[in-house]
Amino acid sequence: MKKVLVSLLVLALATAGAFAAVNFSGELVTGYNLNIDKNGDFHGHVFGQDGTDTNTTKLNLGVADDNGVWTIGIEGILVADGRVSGDITVDLMKLFAADSDISLKLGLAVNDEQTVLRAYSNQSGKNFDRIRTAAPGLWASLDFTFANLVEVKVAGSPATAKVVDGGDAIPSYGQVADNLPEDVTIPPQYEDMIPSLKPTGFKANGGDVAVSALVTPLDGLKVSAGWVLYGDSQNKTGNDGAVTAAADVNVGSLVGLDFDLGVAASYIYGIGAENHVVAATVYGGVDAFDAYAEYSYNTASKANFLVVGANVNVVENMLLDFFVGANDLGNDNFGDTFFVGGDIGYTVSGVTFQLGVEYAAGDAFSYDETGLSIVPQVKVAF
C-alpha cells in the first residue's frame, strides 16, 4: 500500500516536471486541544483524534494540469491513524481533445473510502447524509457528467488487501513461510489466518461497490441518490449495504433574491441493519451574516440531534462563528447532551490563525473531547 502511495507522489512530481503548465494546491491543518474534563482534570493533545470530521490534523496536496485533463491528490490524516491516501483522475474526453459538454473521468484511489454523490447542504459538517464504501483499500471509479446538469459515479474494488486491526497489509502466507527458520513450518490449514494481499472479492475485507447520481436541473435545486453494496458502519447503518436520497432547494437562488434561503433533507436506509437516518437543514443569510439549523434522527440510537449555528462576516478575512445544540433532545438528562462553542480567526497571506472554544457535556460537536476545549490551530492554504 505504501509503495503505491509513494508511486503516486513520484508520478505527481515527474508529471510536474514534464509539463510546465501545472497547478499546485494544498492545505495543512494542525492544532492543539487544551481540555479540562467534567472532573476538572487537564488533558492536552493534538486535535482530531478520530480522523472522521473536518477538524482533524491533516495535510492535503494536489497537482493538476492547466487544461483539467488529470489531477493527483494526496491526503494525510496525521494524528488519528497515520493514514495516507492518494488518488489520480483522468478526464478521458479532454485527454482526446474533445470539445464537449460531456466529461468522463477515470479515477484510482488508494487507502481511501469512496463517498457517494451528495445533494444535501451539509451546513454543520456532521455528515448525517453521507454513506461510503467499506474499509480503505484500492478503488477504481468512473464519473460521468453532462453539462453540469447530471453526474453519475460508479466506484468499486473487488480486490482489497487483507489487513490486521486497520493497519498496513502484512506479507502473504508464502512470504512469511519463506522467511521462517528451516526447522519451523506453518500447517497449511492455517493459511487463511495470515493476512495477505490476495484478492478478497466483493463484500469481504473492504471489497465493495458504490453507485450514485446527482442532478441539478435548475440553479438552486439539487437532488441525489446513492447505493453501496457493503458500506462502512457510520451512522449505525451497518455493514450490509445502504441507500440514500437527498435534496437541496435554495429559494434565494431559484427566484433571484439578494440573500440565501434554503432547505435540505436527507434519508439513509441501512439495508441489513434495517436502520433509518434522517436529516434536515434550514439555512440562509446575506454576505455579512448567515445561519443554519440542523436536525437529525437515528432509529438505531433513537437520538434526536439538533444544532443551531451562525457565521458573522462583517470584517474581511475574519472568521467568527457560534454554535449551540444537543446530541439528544429527548434525553431525560438534557444537561448531559448539550454543547456550545465558537471560533474566531483571521487569514493573512493564505494562513489562518484560529482559536476554537467548546463546552460539551456529552459527545463533542466541533472538537473531539467532552468538557471544556480550547483549541488554537493554524491552517495554511497554498
Short mmCIF file of C-alpha atoms in Angstrom, two decimals:
data_model
loop_
_atom_site.label_atom_id
_atom_site.label_comp_id
_atom_site.label_asym_id
_atom_site.label_seq_id
_atom_site.Cartn_x
_atom_site.Cartn_y
_atom_site.Cartn_z
CA MET A 1 0.00 0.00 0.00
CA LYS A 2 2.76 2.43 0.93
CA LYS A 3 4.63 1.60 -2.28
CA VAL A 4 1.58 2.59 -4.30
CA LEU A 5 1.28 5.89 -2.44
CA VAL A 6 4.95 6.66 -3.00
CA SER A 7 4.47 5.84 -6.68
CA LEU A 8 1.61 8.35 -6.85
CA LEU A 9 3.80 11.05 -5.34
CA VAL A 10 6.67 10.25 -7.72
CA LEU A 11 4.22 10.35 -10.61
CA ALA A 12 2.97 13.75 -9.49
CA LEU A 13 6.48 15.19 -9.35
CA ALA A 14 7.51 13.59 -12.63
CA THR A 15 4.41 14.91 -14.37
CA ALA A 16 5.00 18.37 -12.97
CA GLY A 17 8.49 18.30 -14.41
CA ALA A 18 7.32 17.09 -17.80
CA PHE A 19 4.58 19.71 -18.21
CA ALA A 20 5.19 23.37 -17.42
CA ALA A 21 1.51 24.31 -17.10
CA VAL A 22 0.58 22.59 -13.84
CA ASN A 23 -1.15 23.91 -10.76
CA PHE A 24 -0.25 23.01 -7.20
CA SER A 25 -2.69 23.35 -4.31
CA GLY A 26 -2.90 22.10 -0.78
CA GLU A 27 -3.79 22.66 2.83
CA LEU A 28 -2.07 21.97 6.13
CA VAL A 29 -4.25 21.98 9.25
CA THR A 30 -2.89 21.48 12.72
CA GLY A 31 -3.81 22.49 16.23
CA TYR A 32 -3.76 21.55 19.88
CA ASN A 33 -6.66 20.73 22.18
CA LEU A 34 -6.28 22.07 25.72
CA ASN A 35 -9.06 20.23 27.52
CA ILE A 36 -10.48 20.29 31.03
CA ASP A 37 -12.93 17.43 31.52
CA LYS A 38 -16.03 17.48 33.71
CA ASN A 39 -14.00 16.16 36.65
CA GLY A 40 -11.61 19.10 36.43
CA ASP A 41 -8.70 17.03 35.06
CA PHE A 42 -6.50 18.63 32.39
CA HIS A 43 -5.61 16.91 29.12
CA GLY A 44 -3.64 18.16 26.16
CA HIS A 45 -3.19 16.59 22.72
CA VAL A 46 -3.09 17.35 19.03
CA PHE A 47 -6.73 17.68 17.99
CA GLY A 48 -8.58 15.39 15.61
CA GLN A 49 -8.07 12.02 17.25
CA ASP A 50 -10.91 10.27 15.41
CA GLY A 51 -9.92 11.43 11.94
CA THR A 52 -13.52 11.49 10.69
CA ASP A 53 -14.50 15.15 10.92
CA THR A 54 -13.42 18.43 9.38
CA ASN A 55 -11.46 19.45 12.47
CA THR A 56 -8.61 16.98 12.04
CA THR A 57 -4.87 17.47 11.83
CA LYS A 58 -4.15 16.72 8.18
CA LEU A 59 -2.17 17.57 5.07
CA ASN A 60 -3.70 17.73 1.58
CA LEU A 61 -1.68 18.05 -1.61
CA GLY A 62 -3.00 18.44 -5.14
CA VAL A 63 -1.44 18.66 -8.59
CA ALA A 64 -3.44 19.31 -11.78
CA ASP A 65 -2.62 20.30 -15.34
CA ASP A 66 -3.80 23.64 -16.68
CA ASN A 67 -6.27 22.06 -19.09
CA GLY A 68 -8.02 19.91 -16.50
CA VAL A 69 -7.02 16.61 -18.10
CA TRP A 70 -5.61 15.00 -14.97
CA THR A 71 -5.41 15.57 -11.22
CA ILE A 72 -3.40 13.89 -8.49
CA GLY A 73 -4.28 14.24 -4.81
CA ILE A 74 -2.63 13.04 -1.63
CA GLU A 75 -4.22 13.36 1.82
CA GLY A 76 -2.63 12.53 5.13
CA ILE A 77 -4.60 12.09 8.36
CA LEU A 78 -1.63 12.80 10.57
CA VAL A 79 -2.87 12.03 14.08
CA ALA A 80 -5.89 9.74 14.15
CA ASP A 81 -4.41 6.74 12.38
CA GLY A 82 -1.37 7.98 10.50
CA ARG A 83 -3.18 7.08 7.28
CA VAL A 84 -2.15 8.49 3.93
CA SER A 85 -4.44 8.21 0.91
CA GLY A 86 -3.96 9.11 -2.72
CA ASP A 87 -6.00 9.41 -5.89
CA ILE A 88 -5.49 10.13 -9.56
CA THR A 89 -8.17 11.06 -12.13
CA VAL A 90 -8.02 11.43 -15.89
CA ASP A 91 -10.73 13.15 -17.95
CA LEU A 92 -10.93 10.89 -21.00
CA MET A 93 -12.84 13.46 -23.09
CA LYS A 94 -10.25 16.19 -22.52
CA LEU A 95 -7.44 13.69 -22.95
CA PHE A 96 -8.50 13.23 -26.57
CA ALA A 97 -9.11 16.97 -27.01
CA ALA A 98 -12.87 16.54 -27.36
CA ASP A 99 -14.78 19.82 -27.05
CA SER A 100 -17.97 18.60 -25.44
CA ASP A 101 -20.40 19.18 -22.60
CA ILE A 102 -19.67 15.59 -21.57
CA SER A 103 -16.98 14.76 -19.03
CA LEU A 104 -15.88 11.18 -18.46
CA LYS A 105 -13.34 10.76 -15.68
CA LEU A 106 -11.49 7.59 -14.78
CA GLY A 107 -10.15 7.51 -11.22
CA LEU A 108 -7.97 5.38 -8.99
CA ALA A 109 -7.89 5.84 -5.21
CA VAL A 110 -5.57 4.16 -2.72
CA ASN A 111 -6.25 3.66 1.00
CA ASP A 112 -9.43 5.70 0.99
CA GLU A 113 -13.19 5.13 1.04
CA GLN A 114 -15.42 6.28 -1.81
CA THR A 115 -18.27 8.64 -0.90
CA VAL A 116 -21.48 8.69 -2.92
CA LEU A 117 -22.55 11.94 -4.60
CA ARG A 118 -24.46 14.24 -2.26
CA ALA A 119 -27.04 16.99 -2.79
CA TYR A 120 -27.64 17.69 0.91
CA SER A 121 -26.45 21.05 2.21
CA ASN A 122 -24.11 19.88 4.96
CA GLN A 123 -24.05 23.16 6.88
CA SER A 124 -22.88 21.72 10.20
CA GLY A 125 -20.22 19.43 8.74
CA LYS A 126 -21.56 16.42 10.70
CA ASN A 127 -22.17 14.36 7.52
CA PHE A 128 -25.52 12.88 8.56
CA ASP A 129 -26.27 12.35 4.85
CA ARG A 130 -23.06 10.52 3.93
CA ILE A 131 -22.66 6.86 3.04
CA ARG A 132 -19.33 5.44 1.92
CA THR A 133 -17.74 2.24 0.78
CA ALA A 134 -16.19 -0.17 3.26
CA ALA A 135 -12.70 -0.11 4.75
CA PRO A 136 -9.91 1.81 2.98
CA GLY A 137 -8.48 -0.08 0.03
CA LEU A 138 -7.79 0.25 -3.69
CA TRP A 139 -10.74 1.71 -5.61
CA ALA A 140 -11.45 2.39 -9.28
CA SER A 141 -14.15 4.85 -10.31
CA LEU A 142 -15.88 6.18 -13.41
CA ASP A 143 -17.50 9.61 -13.23
CA PHE A 144 -19.83 10.82 -15.99
CA THR A 145 -21.01 14.46 -16.13
CA PHE A 146 -23.22 16.19 -18.68
CA ALA A 147 -23.23 20.00 -18.84
CA ASN A 148 -23.22 20.37 -15.05
CA LEU A 149 -26.78 19.01 -15.09
CA VAL A 150 -26.27 15.32 -14.39
CA GLU A 151 -23.44 13.46 -12.72
CA VAL A 152 -23.24 9.69 -12.29
CA LYS A 153 -20.45 7.93 -10.41
CA VAL A 154 -19.63 4.24 -10.13
CA ALA A 155 -16.81 3.03 -7.85
CA GLY A 156 -15.70 -0.44 -6.87
CA SER A 157 -12.95 -2.64 -5.51
CA PRO A 158 -13.24 -6.41 -5.86
CA ALA A 159 -9.69 -6.99 -4.63
CA THR A 160 -8.76 -5.31 -1.37
CA ALA A 161 -5.74 -6.31 0.70
CA LYS A 162 -6.48 -8.06 3.98
CA VAL A 163 -5.14 -6.15 6.96
CA VAL A 164 -4.89 -6.58 10.73
CA ASP A 165 -6.64 -4.08 13.06
CA GLY A 166 -6.88 -1.47 10.33
CA GLY A 167 -3.09 -1.35 9.84
CA ASP A 168 -0.95 -1.84 6.78
CA ALA A 169 -1.19 -5.08 4.84
CA ILE A 170 1.48 -7.54 6.01
CA PRO A 171 3.33 -10.14 3.92
CA SER A 172 1.45 -13.04 2.37
CA TYR A 173 1.47 -16.58 3.67
CA GLY A 174 4.17 -17.55 1.20
CA GLN A 175 6.40 -14.66 2.20
CA VAL A 176 6.01 -15.48 5.88
CA ALA A 177 6.77 -19.15 5.31
CA ASP A 178 9.84 -18.37 3.19
CA ASN A 179 11.37 -16.27 5.99
CA LEU A 180 10.88 -18.79 8.79
CA PRO A 181 13.79 -20.88 10.07
CA GLU A 182 14.19 -24.20 8.27
CA ASP A 183 13.05 -26.20 11.28
CA VAL A 184 9.80 -24.20 11.66
CA THR A 185 6.77 -24.74 9.43
CA ILE A 186 3.20 -23.45 9.36
CA PRO A 187 0.50 -26.09 8.85
CA PRO A 188 -1.39 -25.44 5.58
CA GLN A 189 -4.76 -25.33 7.36
CA TYR A 190 -3.69 -22.03 8.98
CA GLU A 191 -3.02 -20.29 5.68
CA ASP A 192 -6.26 -18.29 5.74
CA MET A 193 -5.41 -16.94 9.19
CA ILE A 194 -2.44 -14.99 7.83
CA PRO A 195 -3.35 -11.63 6.24
CA SER A 196 -2.31 -11.39 2.62
CA LEU A 197 -2.51 -9.27 -0.49
CA LYS A 198 -4.61 -11.74 -2.45
CA PRO A 199 -7.98 -10.65 -3.92
CA THR A 200 -10.77 -11.00 -1.37
CA GLY A 201 -13.84 -10.39 -3.54
CA PHE A 202 -16.87 -8.15 -3.06
CA LYS A 203 -18.36 -7.86 0.45
CA ALA A 204 -15.15 -9.14 2.04
CA ASN A 205 -12.47 -7.13 3.88
CA GLY A 206 -13.41 -3.89 2.13
CA GLY A 207 -14.27 -5.06 -1.39
CA ASP A 208 -17.32 -3.01 -2.30
CA VAL A 209 -19.38 -1.19 -4.95
CA ALA A 210 -20.95 2.28 -4.84
CA VAL A 211 -23.32 3.83 -7.40
CA SER A 212 -24.75 7.35 -7.14
CA ALA A 213 -26.22 10.20 -9.17
CA LEU A 214 -26.56 13.96 -8.70
CA VAL A 215 -28.99 16.04 -10.75
CA THR A 216 -29.05 19.86 -10.85
CA PRO A 217 -31.96 20.80 -13.16
CA LEU A 218 -32.08 24.43 -12.00
CA ASP A 219 -29.79 26.86 -10.25
CA GLY A 220 -30.79 26.39 -6.62
CA LEU A 221 -32.22 22.88 -6.94
CA LYS A 222 -30.25 19.63 -6.45
CA VAL A 223 -31.29 16.03 -5.87
CA SER A 224 -29.16 12.92 -5.37
CA ALA A 225 -29.45 9.19 -4.81
CA GLY A 226 -26.86 6.57 -3.90
CA TRP A 227 -26.31 2.92 -3.00
CA VAL A 228 -23.43 0.92 -1.52
CA LEU A 229 -23.28 -2.87 -1.67
CA TYR A 230 -21.49 -3.20 1.66
CA GLY A 231 -20.54 0.15 3.16
CA ASP A 232 -19.00 1.21 6.43
CA SER A 233 -20.82 1.31 9.75
CA GLN A 234 -21.01 5.09 10.16
CA ASN A 235 -24.36 6.46 11.26
CA LYS A 236 -25.06 2.94 12.59
CA THR A 237 -26.36 1.82 9.19
CA GLY A 238 -24.43 -1.44 9.48
CA ASN A 239 -22.12 -3.16 7.01
CA ASP A 240 -24.80 -4.85 4.89
CA GLY A 241 -25.48 -2.11 2.35
CA ALA A 242 -27.28 1.22 2.41
CA VAL A 243 -29.27 3.51 0.14
CA THR A 244 -29.66 7.26 0.37
CA ALA A 245 -31.64 10.10 -1.20
CA ALA A 246 -31.27 13.83 -0.64
CA ALA A 247 -32.45 17.19 -1.97
CA ASP A 248 -31.48 20.82 -1.52
CA VAL A 249 -33.73 23.74 -2.51
CA ASN A 250 -32.25 27.23 -2.31
CA VAL A 251 -35.24 29.53 -2.76
CA GLY A 252 -32.97 32.57 -2.90
CA SER A 253 -31.17 31.26 -5.98
CA LEU A 254 -34.35 29.94 -7.62
CA VAL A 255 -36.19 33.28 -7.58
CA GLY A 256 -33.17 35.57 -7.76
CA LEU A 257 -33.20 37.04 -4.25
CA ASP A 258 -30.31 39.03 -2.82
CA PHE A 259 -29.97 36.55 0.03
CA ASP A 260 -29.86 32.79 0.53
CA LEU A 261 -32.86 30.96 1.92
CA GLY A 262 -32.83 27.21 1.59
CA VAL A 263 -33.93 23.88 2.97
CA ALA A 264 -32.27 20.48 2.55
CA ALA A 265 -33.30 16.97 3.53
CA SER A 266 -31.60 13.58 3.52
CA TYR A 267 -32.65 9.98 4.14
CA ILE A 268 -30.46 6.89 4.63
CA TYR A 269 -31.66 3.32 4.99
CA GLY A 270 -29.29 0.69 6.32
CA ILE A 271 -30.46 -2.42 4.49
CA GLY A 272 -29.02 -5.15 6.70
CA ALA A 273 -29.49 -3.27 9.97
CA GLU A 274 -32.96 -2.03 8.92
CA ASN A 275 -31.95 1.32 10.34
CA HIS A 276 -33.06 4.80 9.25
CA VAL A 277 -31.17 8.10 9.46
CA VAL A 278 -32.98 11.31 8.54
CA ALA A 279 -31.59 14.83 8.49
CA ALA A 280 -32.98 18.26 7.63
CA THR A 281 -31.38 21.67 7.45
CA VAL A 282 -32.74 25.20 7.11
CA TYR A 283 -30.19 27.84 6.16
CA GLY A 284 -29.98 31.41 4.91
CA GLY A 285 -28.34 34.78 5.19
CA VAL A 286 -26.55 37.62 3.44
CA ASP A 287 -22.87 38.43 2.96
CA ALA A 288 -22.46 39.86 6.47
CA PHE A 289 -24.38 37.18 8.34
CA ASP A 290 -25.65 33.66 7.72
CA ALA A 291 -27.14 30.98 9.95
CA TYR A 292 -28.46 27.42 9.89
CA ALA A 293 -30.39 24.92 11.98
CA GLU A 294 -29.99 21.16 11.50
CA TYR A 295 -31.96 18.24 12.91
CA SER A 296 -31.18 14.53 12.62
CA TYR A 297 -32.76 11.35 13.95
CA ASN A 298 -31.25 7.86 14.03
CA THR A 299 -33.60 4.94 14.68
CA ALA A 300 -30.75 2.76 16.00
CA SER A 301 -29.67 5.15 18.74
CA LYS A 302 -33.10 6.85 18.96
CA ALA A 303 -31.22 10.13 19.33
CA ASN A 304 -32.73 13.50 18.31
CA PHE A 305 -29.79 15.72 17.31
CA LEU A 306 -30.21 19.48 16.91
CA VAL A 307 -27.68 22.26 16.29
CA VAL A 308 -28.07 25.97 15.51
CA GLY A 309 -25.10 27.90 14.16
CA ALA A 310 -24.24 31.34 12.80
CA ASN A 311 -21.36 32.98 10.95
CA VAL A 312 -20.53 36.68 11.19
CA ASN A 313 -18.66 38.08 8.17
CA VAL A 314 -18.52 41.83 8.87
CA VAL A 315 -14.70 42.05 8.83
CA GLU A 316 -12.80 41.00 5.72
CA ASN A 317 -10.62 37.89 6.22
CA MET A 318 -12.02 37.40 9.73
CA LEU A 319 -13.73 34.20 10.88
CA LEU A 320 -16.34 34.39 13.63
CA ASP A 321 -18.89 31.64 14.25
CA PHE A 322 -21.09 30.36 17.07
CA PHE A 323 -23.00 27.12 17.64
CA VAL A 324 -25.22 25.53 20.27
CA GLY A 325 -27.10 22.25 20.30
CA ALA A 326 -27.72 18.86 21.83
CA ASN A 327 -26.83 15.32 20.82
CA ASP A 328 -30.18 14.01 22.07
CA LEU A 329 -33.05 16.39 22.74
CA GLY A 330 -35.22 13.54 24.02
CA ASN A 331 -32.79 12.54 26.75
CA ASP A 332 -34.23 12.98 30.23
CA ASN A 333 -30.85 14.30 31.34
CA PHE A 334 -30.59 17.13 28.77
CA GLY A 335 -27.68 18.56 30.73
CA ASP A 336 -25.61 15.54 29.70
CA THR A 337 -26.10 16.00 25.95
CA PHE A 338 -25.76 19.71 25.11
CA PHE A 339 -22.79 21.57 23.62
CA VAL A 340 -21.95 25.22 22.93
CA GLY A 341 -18.96 26.96 21.40
CA GLY A 342 -17.48 29.11 18.68
CA ASP A 343 -14.41 30.05 16.69
CA ILE A 344 -12.55 33.25 15.91
CA GLY A 345 -9.80 33.58 13.37
CA TYR A 346 -8.02 35.77 10.86
CA THR A 347 -6.47 34.96 7.49
CA VAL A 348 -3.40 36.67 6.13
CA SER A 349 -1.39 35.58 3.07
CA GLY A 350 -3.13 32.22 2.96
CA VAL A 351 -2.50 31.45 6.64
CA THR A 352 -5.46 31.30 9.05
CA PHE A 353 -4.82 31.65 12.77
CA GLN A 354 -7.84 30.33 14.63
CA LEU A 355 -8.96 29.83 18.22
CA GLY A 356 -11.85 27.48 18.98
CA VAL A 357 -13.70 27.12 22.26
CA GLU A 358 -16.29 24.46 23.05
CA TYR A 359 -18.00 23.05 26.09
CA ALA A 360 -19.55 19.62 25.51
CA ALA A 361 -21.48 17.87 28.27
CA GLY A 362 -21.72 14.71 26.14
CA ASP A 363 -20.24 13.99 22.73
CA ALA A 364 -18.39 16.97 21.30
CA PHE A 365 -19.72 18.81 18.24
CA SER A 366 -16.73 20.54 16.68
CA TYR A 367 -13.78 19.11 18.61
CA ASP A 368 -13.15 15.66 19.98
CA GLU A 369 -13.32 15.96 23.75
CA THR A 370 -16.09 16.38 26.29
CA GLY A 371 -15.73 19.11 28.89
CA LEU A 372 -14.10 22.45 28.04
CA SER A 373 -11.83 22.51 24.99
CA ILE A 374 -9.65 25.46 23.99
CA VAL A 375 -8.14 24.78 20.58
CA PRO A 376 -5.55 27.06 18.96
CA GLN A 377 -4.87 25.99 15.38
CA VAL A 378 -3.22 27.06 12.15
CA LYS A 379 -4.42 26.42 8.58
CA VAL A 380 -2.06 27.03 5.67
CA ALA A 381 -3.57 27.06 2.18
CA PHE A 382 -1.48 27.20 -0.98
#
